[in-house]
Amino acid sequence: MRSVTVFAPATVANVGSAFDVLGFAVAAPGDTVTARRSEKPGVTISEIVGDNGVLSRDPHKNTAGVSVLALIKHLEGQGLSSLATTGIDISLEKGLPIGSGLGSSSASTVAAVVAANEILGAPLSREELLPFAMEGERVACGAAHADNVAPALLGGFVLIRSYDPLDVVHLPTPSNAWVTVLSPHLELKTQDARKVLKRSVSLESAISQWGNVAALVAGIYQNDVRLMGRALEDKIVEPERAQLIPGYAAAKKAALEAGAAGCSISGSGPSLFALTESEAAANTVGLAMRSAFAALEIQSNVYVSQINSTGTSVIHRE
Ligand code: HSE
């Protein structure tokens, strides 16, 4: 195989109450990476489109490059890589807005490690690629959280029970759920949205939070969208981050009034997501949220889909 092209979808991390431990994938938008065998040893990034020139082309500074370098280093250590004689070149097409809360850096990173792994004959499984994709998150925001990369890689809902040791649980995909994602034309860096969080929480907030996380997982297993919606309630992170997103309170209110089962911040924001039980309801909620932002003269994009149960996919091989 000389080249492989891979699509990795947007993801909704946190899912309301489950900060840093739960995320799911949606159908679109997403990022596309083509990896090619190259005469130049190591990793090169020959092209990035759709980033307005903001991402580094230096593989040691680019999240996708860092992850592929970590993968290659591991494979060479295992004697599994043939990169001593050839290298890998990466082209990245950004379909995801940067700093949107839709797992933009994760989608690039995951697409790149999957493409590189394929080019090398797929020595590692999707699950085994996760730690390398997490290295990209460390570069992107200083914390190697997995609630975007894991669902982008594996699809569906993924729970991170533990980071050390890494223990990832793939949950069932609730077929009744429809997701509306609204991405306002604002930028919020994950690093900044993490800085506003308090370092300690009260016992009262913790009790509310673990009740909601448990109910969310129950709702996913029971395919009960209303229960999932109630369980998005977040006493710890949402109150701090909502202040960073102009129009958030009004858009959430509009979503709930339009019939959403629940609404919260997607990842670290500024995007929002809402859960409903039908495509028609998801579209209605999208219009309501978009109007709330438009009233503040903030433009936005709306994406409606079910949960993407397959995650990253190979779309072309040559
Ligand atoms: N769990 C991470 C956070 C996701 O909320 O900071 C970042 O997209």
GROMACS .gro file of C-alpha atoms and ligand atoms in nm:
model
  326
    1MET     CA    1   0.000   0.000   0.000
    2ARG     CA    2   0.140   0.341  -0.100
    3SER     CA    3  -0.122   0.569   0.052
    4VAL     CA    4  -0.426   0.554   0.275
    5THR     CA    5  -0.693   0.815   0.347
    6VAL     CA    6  -0.880   0.813   0.678
    7PHE     CA    7  -1.176   1.016   0.810
    8ALA     CA    8  -1.211   1.086   1.184
    9PRO     CA    9  -1.534   1.239   1.316
   10ALA     CA   10  -1.613   1.522   1.556
   11THR     CA   11  -1.675   1.417   1.914
   12VAL     CA   12  -1.872   1.551   2.209
   13ALA     CA   13  -1.654   1.515   2.519
   14ASN     CA   14  -1.773   1.531   2.881
   15VAL     CA   15  -2.138   1.476   2.785
   16GLY     CA   16  -2.258   1.717   3.054
   17SER     CA   17  -2.185   1.563   3.389
   18ALA     CA   18  -1.904   1.323   3.293
   19PHE     CA   19  -1.609   1.566   3.276
   20ASP     CA   20  -1.300   1.404   3.120
   21VAL     CA   21  -1.447   1.051   3.143
   22LEU     CA   22  -1.714   1.017   2.872
   23GLY     CA   23  -1.747   1.115   2.509
   24PHE     CA   24  -1.928   1.015   2.191
   25ALA     CA   25  -1.874   1.048   1.819
   26VAL     CA   26  -2.110   1.214   1.570
   27ALA     CA   27  -2.137   1.155   1.194
   28ALA     CA   28  -1.997   1.487   1.073
   29PRO     CA   29  -1.806   1.712   1.046
   30GLY     CA   30  -1.460   1.561   1.073
   31ASP     CA   31  -1.098   1.569   0.957
   32THR     CA   32  -0.936   1.369   0.678
   33VAL     CA   33  -0.575   1.253   0.671
   34THR     CA   34  -0.382   1.091   0.387
   35ALA     CA   35  -0.063   0.909   0.485
   36ARG     CA   36   0.189   0.816   0.216
   37ARG     CA   37   0.511   0.623   0.209
   38SER     CA   38   0.794   0.874   0.167
   39GLU     CA   39   1.162   0.860   0.074
   40LYS     CA   40   1.237   1.105   0.355
   41PRO     CA   41   1.296   0.918   0.680
   42GLY     CA   42   1.074   0.995   0.982
   43VAL     CA   43   0.751   1.196   0.963
   44THR     CA   44   0.681   1.494   0.738
   45ILE     CA   45   0.365   1.705   0.703
   46SER     CA   46   0.352   1.821   0.342
   47GLU     CA   47   0.007   1.983   0.343
   48ILE     CA   48  -0.261   2.116   0.575
   49VAL     CA   49  -0.575   2.271   0.428
   50GLY     CA   50  -0.867   2.435   0.607
   51ASP     CA   51  -0.672   2.563   0.909
   52ASN     CA   52  -0.620   2.923   0.789
   53GLY     CA   53  -0.249   2.862   0.830
   54VAL     CA   54  -0.258   2.838   1.210
   55LEU     CA   55  -0.137   2.480   1.261
   56SER     CA   56   0.233   2.397   1.272
   57ARG     CA   57   0.377   2.193   0.983
   58ASP     CA   58   0.658   2.083   1.215
   59PRO     CA   59   0.574   1.721   1.308
   60HIS     CA   60   0.727   1.775   1.653
   61LYS     CA   61   0.482   2.060   1.724
   62ASN     CA   62   0.173   1.941   1.536
   63THR     CA   63  -0.064   1.715   1.738
   64ALA     CA   64  -0.101   1.466   1.452
   65GLY     CA   65   0.275   1.462   1.391
   66VAL     CA   66   0.354   1.410   1.760
   67SER     CA   67   0.117   1.114   1.780
   68VAL     CA   68   0.256   0.948   1.468
   69LEU     CA   69   0.612   1.000   1.594
   70ALA     CA   70   0.515   0.837   1.926
   71LEU     CA   71   0.360   0.546   1.738
   72ILE     CA   72   0.668   0.495   1.520
   73LYS     CA   73   0.902   0.514   1.820
   74HIS     CA   74   0.697   0.245   1.991
   75LEU     CA   75   0.689   0.021   1.683
   76GLU     CA   76   1.063   0.059   1.628
   77GLY     CA   77   1.117  -0.035   1.993
   78GLN     CA   78   0.915  -0.350   1.928
   79GLY     CA   79   1.099  -0.423   1.604
   80LEU     CA   80   0.765  -0.386   1.421
   81SER     CA   81   0.837  -0.085   1.201
   82SER     CA   82   1.009  -0.086   0.863
   83LEU     CA   83   1.065   0.291   0.886
   84ALA     CA   84   1.441   0.256   0.897
   85THR     CA   85   1.433   0.270   0.517
   86THR     CA   86   1.124   0.484   0.451
   87GLY     CA   87   0.923   0.756   0.618
   88ILE     CA   88   0.562   0.868   0.634
   89ASP     CA   89   0.423   1.186   0.487
   90ILE     CA   90   0.094   1.329   0.615
   91SER     CA   91  -0.159   1.555   0.441
   92LEU     CA   92  -0.436   1.692   0.663
   93GLU     CA   93  -0.768   1.835   0.553
   94LYS     CA   94  -0.940   2.017   0.838
   95GLY     CA   95  -1.318   1.986   0.827
   96LEU     CA   96  -1.345   2.082   1.193
   97PRO     CA   97  -1.314   2.436   1.322
   98ILE     CA   98  -1.020   2.479   1.561
   99GLY     CA   99  -1.103   2.565   1.923
  100SER     CA  100  -1.468   2.475   1.874
  101GLY     CA  101  -1.519   2.208   2.141
  102LEU     CA  102  -1.581   1.942   1.878
  103GLY     CA  103  -1.256   1.754   1.930
  104SER     CA  104  -1.073   1.921   1.642
  105SER     CA  105  -0.719   1.828   1.749
  106SER     CA  106  -0.836   1.475   1.838
  107ALA     CA  107  -0.989   1.416   1.496
  108SER     CA  108  -0.662   1.513   1.323
  109THR     CA  109  -0.458   1.305   1.563
  110VAL     CA  110  -0.677   0.998   1.544
  111ALA     CA  111  -0.701   1.012   1.164
  112ALA     CA  112  -0.321   1.041   1.144
  113VAL     CA  113  -0.238   0.750   1.377
  114VAL     CA  114  -0.493   0.524   1.210
  115ALA     CA  115  -0.358   0.617   0.864
  116ALA     CA  116   0.005   0.565   0.974
  117ASN     CA  117  -0.081   0.231   1.134
  118GLU     CA  118  -0.254   0.119   0.811
  119ILE     CA  119   0.045   0.221   0.598
  120LEU     CA  120   0.264   0.009   0.825
  121GLY     CA  121   0.043  -0.297   0.778
  122ALA     CA  122  -0.187  -0.238   1.079
  123PRO     CA  123   0.040  -0.387   1.347
  124LEU     CA  124  -0.175  -0.237   1.625
  125SER     CA  125  -0.549  -0.262   1.696
  126ARG     CA  126  -0.767   0.050   1.731
  127GLU     CA  127  -0.762   0.011   2.111
  128GLU     CA  128  -0.383  -0.015   2.112
  129LEU     CA  129  -0.356   0.314   1.918
  130LEU     CA  130  -0.530   0.511   2.194
  131PRO     CA  131  -0.222   0.602   2.406
  132PHE     CA  132  -0.048   0.745   2.097
  133ALA     CA  133  -0.351   0.955   2.004
  134MET     CA  134  -0.359   1.083   2.363
  135GLU     CA  135  -0.006   1.220   2.320
  136GLY     CA  136  -0.150   1.462   2.064
  137GLU     CA  137  -0.397   1.590   2.324
  138ARG     CA  138  -0.110   1.657   2.562
  139VAL     CA  139   0.046   1.883   2.299
  140ALA     CA  140  -0.287   2.046   2.213
  141CYS     CA  141  -0.396   2.146   2.563
  142GLY     CA  142  -0.143   2.025   2.819
  143ALA     CA  143  -0.358   1.735   2.943
  144ALA     CA  144  -0.368   1.388   2.786
  145HIS     CA  145  -0.743   1.344   2.832
  146ALA     CA  146  -0.906   1.071   2.623
  147ASP     CA  147  -1.274   1.167   2.608
  148ASN     CA  148  -1.237   1.300   2.251
  149VAL     CA  149  -0.973   1.067   2.109
  150ALA     CA  150  -1.131   0.744   2.238
  151PRO     CA  151  -1.476   0.796   2.078
  152ALA     CA  152  -1.319   0.940   1.759
  153LEU     CA  153  -1.109   0.624   1.733
  154LEU     CA  154  -1.361   0.363   1.844
  155GLY     CA  155  -1.698   0.526   1.771
  156GLY     CA  156  -2.008   0.536   1.992
  157PHE     CA  157  -1.994   0.625   2.361
  158VAL     CA  158  -1.664   0.557   2.536
  159LEU     CA  159  -1.610   0.577   2.913
  160ILE     CA  160  -1.265   0.625   3.062
  161ARG     CA  161  -1.290   0.448   3.398
  162SER     CA  162  -0.927   0.518   3.483
  163TYR     CA  163  -0.635   0.708   3.331
  164ASP     CA  164  -0.364   0.532   3.530
  165PRO     CA  165  -0.373   0.255   3.436
  166LEU     CA  166  -0.575   0.338   3.125
  167ASP     CA  167  -0.907   0.152   3.142
  168VAL     CA  168  -1.151   0.229   2.862
  169VAL     CA  169  -1.505   0.092   2.842
  170HIS     CA  170  -1.697   0.093   2.514
  171LEU     CA  171  -2.068   0.148   2.587
  172PRO     CA  172  -2.361   0.053   2.362
  173THR     CA  173  -2.489   0.306   2.110
  174PRO     CA  174  -2.840   0.425   2.202
  175SER     CA  175  -3.029   0.398   1.873
  176ASN     CA  176  -3.311   0.631   1.990
  177ALA     CA  177  -3.082   0.929   2.040
  178TRP     CA  178  -3.045   1.215   1.794
  179VAL     CA  179  -2.781   1.479   1.850
  180THR     CA  180  -2.789   1.846   1.756
  181VAL     CA  181  -2.449   2.011   1.768
  182LEU     CA  182  -2.434   2.387   1.738
  183SER     CA  183  -2.097   2.545   1.672
  184PRO     CA  184  -2.101   2.924   1.717
  185HIS     CA  185  -1.838   3.120   1.524
  186LEU     CA  186  -1.636   3.182   1.839
  187GLU     CA  187  -1.307   3.030   1.950
  188LEU     CA  188  -1.225   2.900   2.296
  189LYS     CA  189  -0.898   2.723   2.366
  190THR     CA  190  -0.932   2.406   2.574
  191GLN     CA  191  -0.628   2.516   2.775
  192ASP     CA  192  -0.809   2.838   2.875
  193ALA     CA  193  -1.137   2.657   2.945
  194ARG     CA  194  -0.950   2.421   3.179
  195LYS     CA  195  -0.781   2.706   3.367
  196VAL     CA  196  -1.116   2.842   3.495
  197LEU     CA  197  -1.204   2.515   3.670
  198LYS     CA  198  -1.184   2.494   4.047
  199ARG     CA  199  -0.931   2.249   4.189
  200SER     CA  200  -1.166   2.118   4.459
  201VAL     CA  201  -1.539   2.044   4.476
  202SER     CA  202  -1.785   2.025   4.763
  203LEU     CA  203  -1.920   1.689   4.875
  204GLU     CA  204  -2.269   1.813   4.783
  205SER     CA  205  -2.163   1.882   4.421
  206ALA     CA  206  -1.977   1.551   4.401
  207ILE     CA  207  -2.287   1.359   4.515
  208SER     CA  208  -2.499   1.530   4.250
  209GLN     CA  209  -2.234   1.466   3.986
  210TRP     CA  210  -2.182   1.095   4.042
  211GLY     CA  211  -2.559   1.046   4.055
  212ASN     CA  212  -2.586   1.212   3.716
  213VAL     CA  213  -2.292   1.024   3.559
  214ALA     CA  214  -2.437   0.693   3.677
  215ALA     CA  215  -2.782   0.790   3.543
  216LEU     CA  216  -2.628   0.891   3.211
  217VAL     CA  217  -2.470   0.549   3.172
  218ALA     CA  218  -2.799   0.385   3.274
  219GLY     CA  219  -2.981   0.596   3.012
  220ILE     CA  220  -2.733   0.487   2.746
  221TYR     CA  221  -2.786   0.118   2.833
  222GLN     CA  222  -3.164   0.158   2.850
  223ASN     CA  223  -3.178   0.361   2.525
  224ASP     CA  224  -3.372   0.620   2.733
  225VAL     CA  225  -3.302   0.962   2.584
  226ARG     CA  226  -3.509   1.149   2.845
  227LEU     CA  227  -3.305   0.996   3.127
  228MET     CA  228  -2.984   1.078   2.939
  229GLY     CA  229  -3.107   1.435   2.896
  230ARG     CA  230  -3.180   1.481   3.269
  231ALA     CA  231  -2.844   1.331   3.354
  232LEU     CA  232  -2.652   1.598   3.160
  233GLU     CA  233  -2.696   1.819   3.469
  234ASP     CA  234  -2.347   1.935   3.568
  235LYS     CA  235  -2.289   2.117   3.898
  236ILE     CA  236  -1.911   2.137   3.867
  237VAL     CA  237  -1.784   2.236   3.522
  238GLU     CA  238  -2.075   2.394   3.334
  239PRO     CA  239  -2.127   2.686   3.578
  240GLU     CA  240  -1.763   2.795   3.533
  241ARG     CA  241  -1.742   2.747   3.157
  242ALA     CA  242  -2.085   2.888   3.071
  243GLN     CA  243  -1.946   3.231   3.156
  244LEU     CA  244  -1.688   3.195   2.877
  245ILE     CA  245  -1.955   3.140   2.609
  246PRO     CA  246  -2.161   3.446   2.515
  247GLY     CA  247  -2.519   3.337   2.446
  248TYR     CA  248  -2.482   2.997   2.613
  249ALA     CA  249  -2.762   3.038   2.871
  250ALA     CA  250  -3.008   3.171   2.610
  251ALA     CA  251  -2.926   2.896   2.359
  252LYS     CA  252  -2.962   2.621   2.620
  253LYS     CA  253  -3.297   2.764   2.733
  254ALA     CA  254  -3.410   2.779   2.368
  255ALA     CA  255  -3.308   2.416   2.313
  256LEU     CA  256  -3.500   2.293   2.618
  257GLU     CA  257  -3.807   2.500   2.529
  258ALA     CA  258  -3.795   2.355   2.176
  259GLY     CA  259  -3.819   2.004   2.322
  260ALA     CA  260  -3.461   1.886   2.383
  261ALA     CA  261  -3.424   1.617   2.648
  262GLY     CA  262  -3.107   1.791   2.763
  263CYS     CA  263  -2.842   2.037   2.649
  264SER     CA  264  -2.487   2.112   2.760
  265ILE     CA  265  -2.147   2.232   2.647
  266SER     CA  266  -1.969   2.013   2.391
  267GLY     CA  267  -1.622   1.939   2.526
  268SER     CA  268  -1.464   2.258   2.653
  269GLY     CA  269  -1.693   2.473   2.434
  270PRO     CA  270  -1.796   2.702   2.278
  271SER     CA  271  -2.008   2.444   2.087
  272LEU     CA  272  -2.325   2.310   2.249
  273PHE     CA  273  -2.503   1.982   2.201
  274ALA     CA  274  -2.862   1.875   2.267
  275LEU     CA  275  -3.026   1.532   2.276
  276THR     CA  276  -3.363   1.449   2.122
  277GLU     CA  277  -3.555   1.140   2.012
  278SER     CA  278  -3.608   1.213   1.642
  279GLU     CA  279  -3.444   1.383   1.348
  280ALA     CA  280  -3.732   1.631   1.320
  281ALA     CA  281  -3.698   1.728   1.686
  282ALA     CA  282  -3.321   1.759   1.648
  283ASN     CA  283  -3.367   1.999   1.355
  284THR     CA  284  -3.623   2.207   1.548
  285VAL     CA  285  -3.384   2.233   1.842
  286GLY     CA  286  -3.101   2.334   1.606
  287LEU     CA  287  -3.308   2.619   1.465
  288ALA     CA  288  -3.398   2.738   1.816
  289MET     CA  289  -3.035   2.738   1.930
  290ARG     CA  290  -2.918   2.909   1.613
  291SER     CA  291  -3.181   3.187   1.659
  292ALA     CA  292  -3.060   3.246   2.015
  293PHE     CA  293  -2.705   3.306   1.891
  294ALA     CA  294  -2.826   3.506   1.590
  295ALA     CA  295  -3.005   3.743   1.832
  296LEU     CA  296  -2.656   3.826   1.963
  297GLU     CA  297  -2.526   3.858   1.607
  298ILE     CA  298  -2.320   3.540   1.645
  299GLN     CA  299  -2.331   3.314   1.340
  300SER     CA  300  -2.324   2.938   1.388
  301ASN     CA  301  -2.325   2.599   1.216
  302VAL     CA  302  -2.569   2.325   1.310
  303TYR     CA  303  -2.501   1.952   1.265
  304VAL     CA  304  -2.768   1.688   1.321
  305SER     CA  305  -2.693   1.316   1.334
  306GLN     CA  306  -2.732   1.002   1.537
  307ILE     CA  307  -2.443   0.870   1.743
  308ASN     CA  308  -2.166   0.751   1.511
  309SER     CA  309  -2.103   0.394   1.621
  310THR     CA  310  -1.811   0.321   1.388
  311GLY     CA  311  -1.573   0.611   1.461
  312THR     CA  312  -1.274   0.656   1.235
  313SER     CA  313  -1.298   0.495   0.894
  314VAL     CA  314  -1.057   0.422   0.610
  315ILE     CA  315  -1.207   0.584   0.302
  316HIS     CA  316  -0.939   0.512   0.039
  317ARG     CA  317  -0.641   0.280  -0.013
  318GLU     CA  318  -0.393   0.281  -0.301
  319HSE     N1  319  -1.264   1.685   2.871
  319HSE     C1  320  -1.197   1.791   2.799
  319HSE     C2  321  -1.232   1.922   2.865
  319HSE     C3  322  -1.243   1.792   2.658
  319HSE     O1  323  -1.350   1.946   2.886
  319HSE     O2  324  -1.141   2.000   2.896
  319HSE     C4  325  -1.180   1.900   2.574
  319HSE     O3  326  -1.241   1.903   2.448
   0.00000   0.00000   0.00000
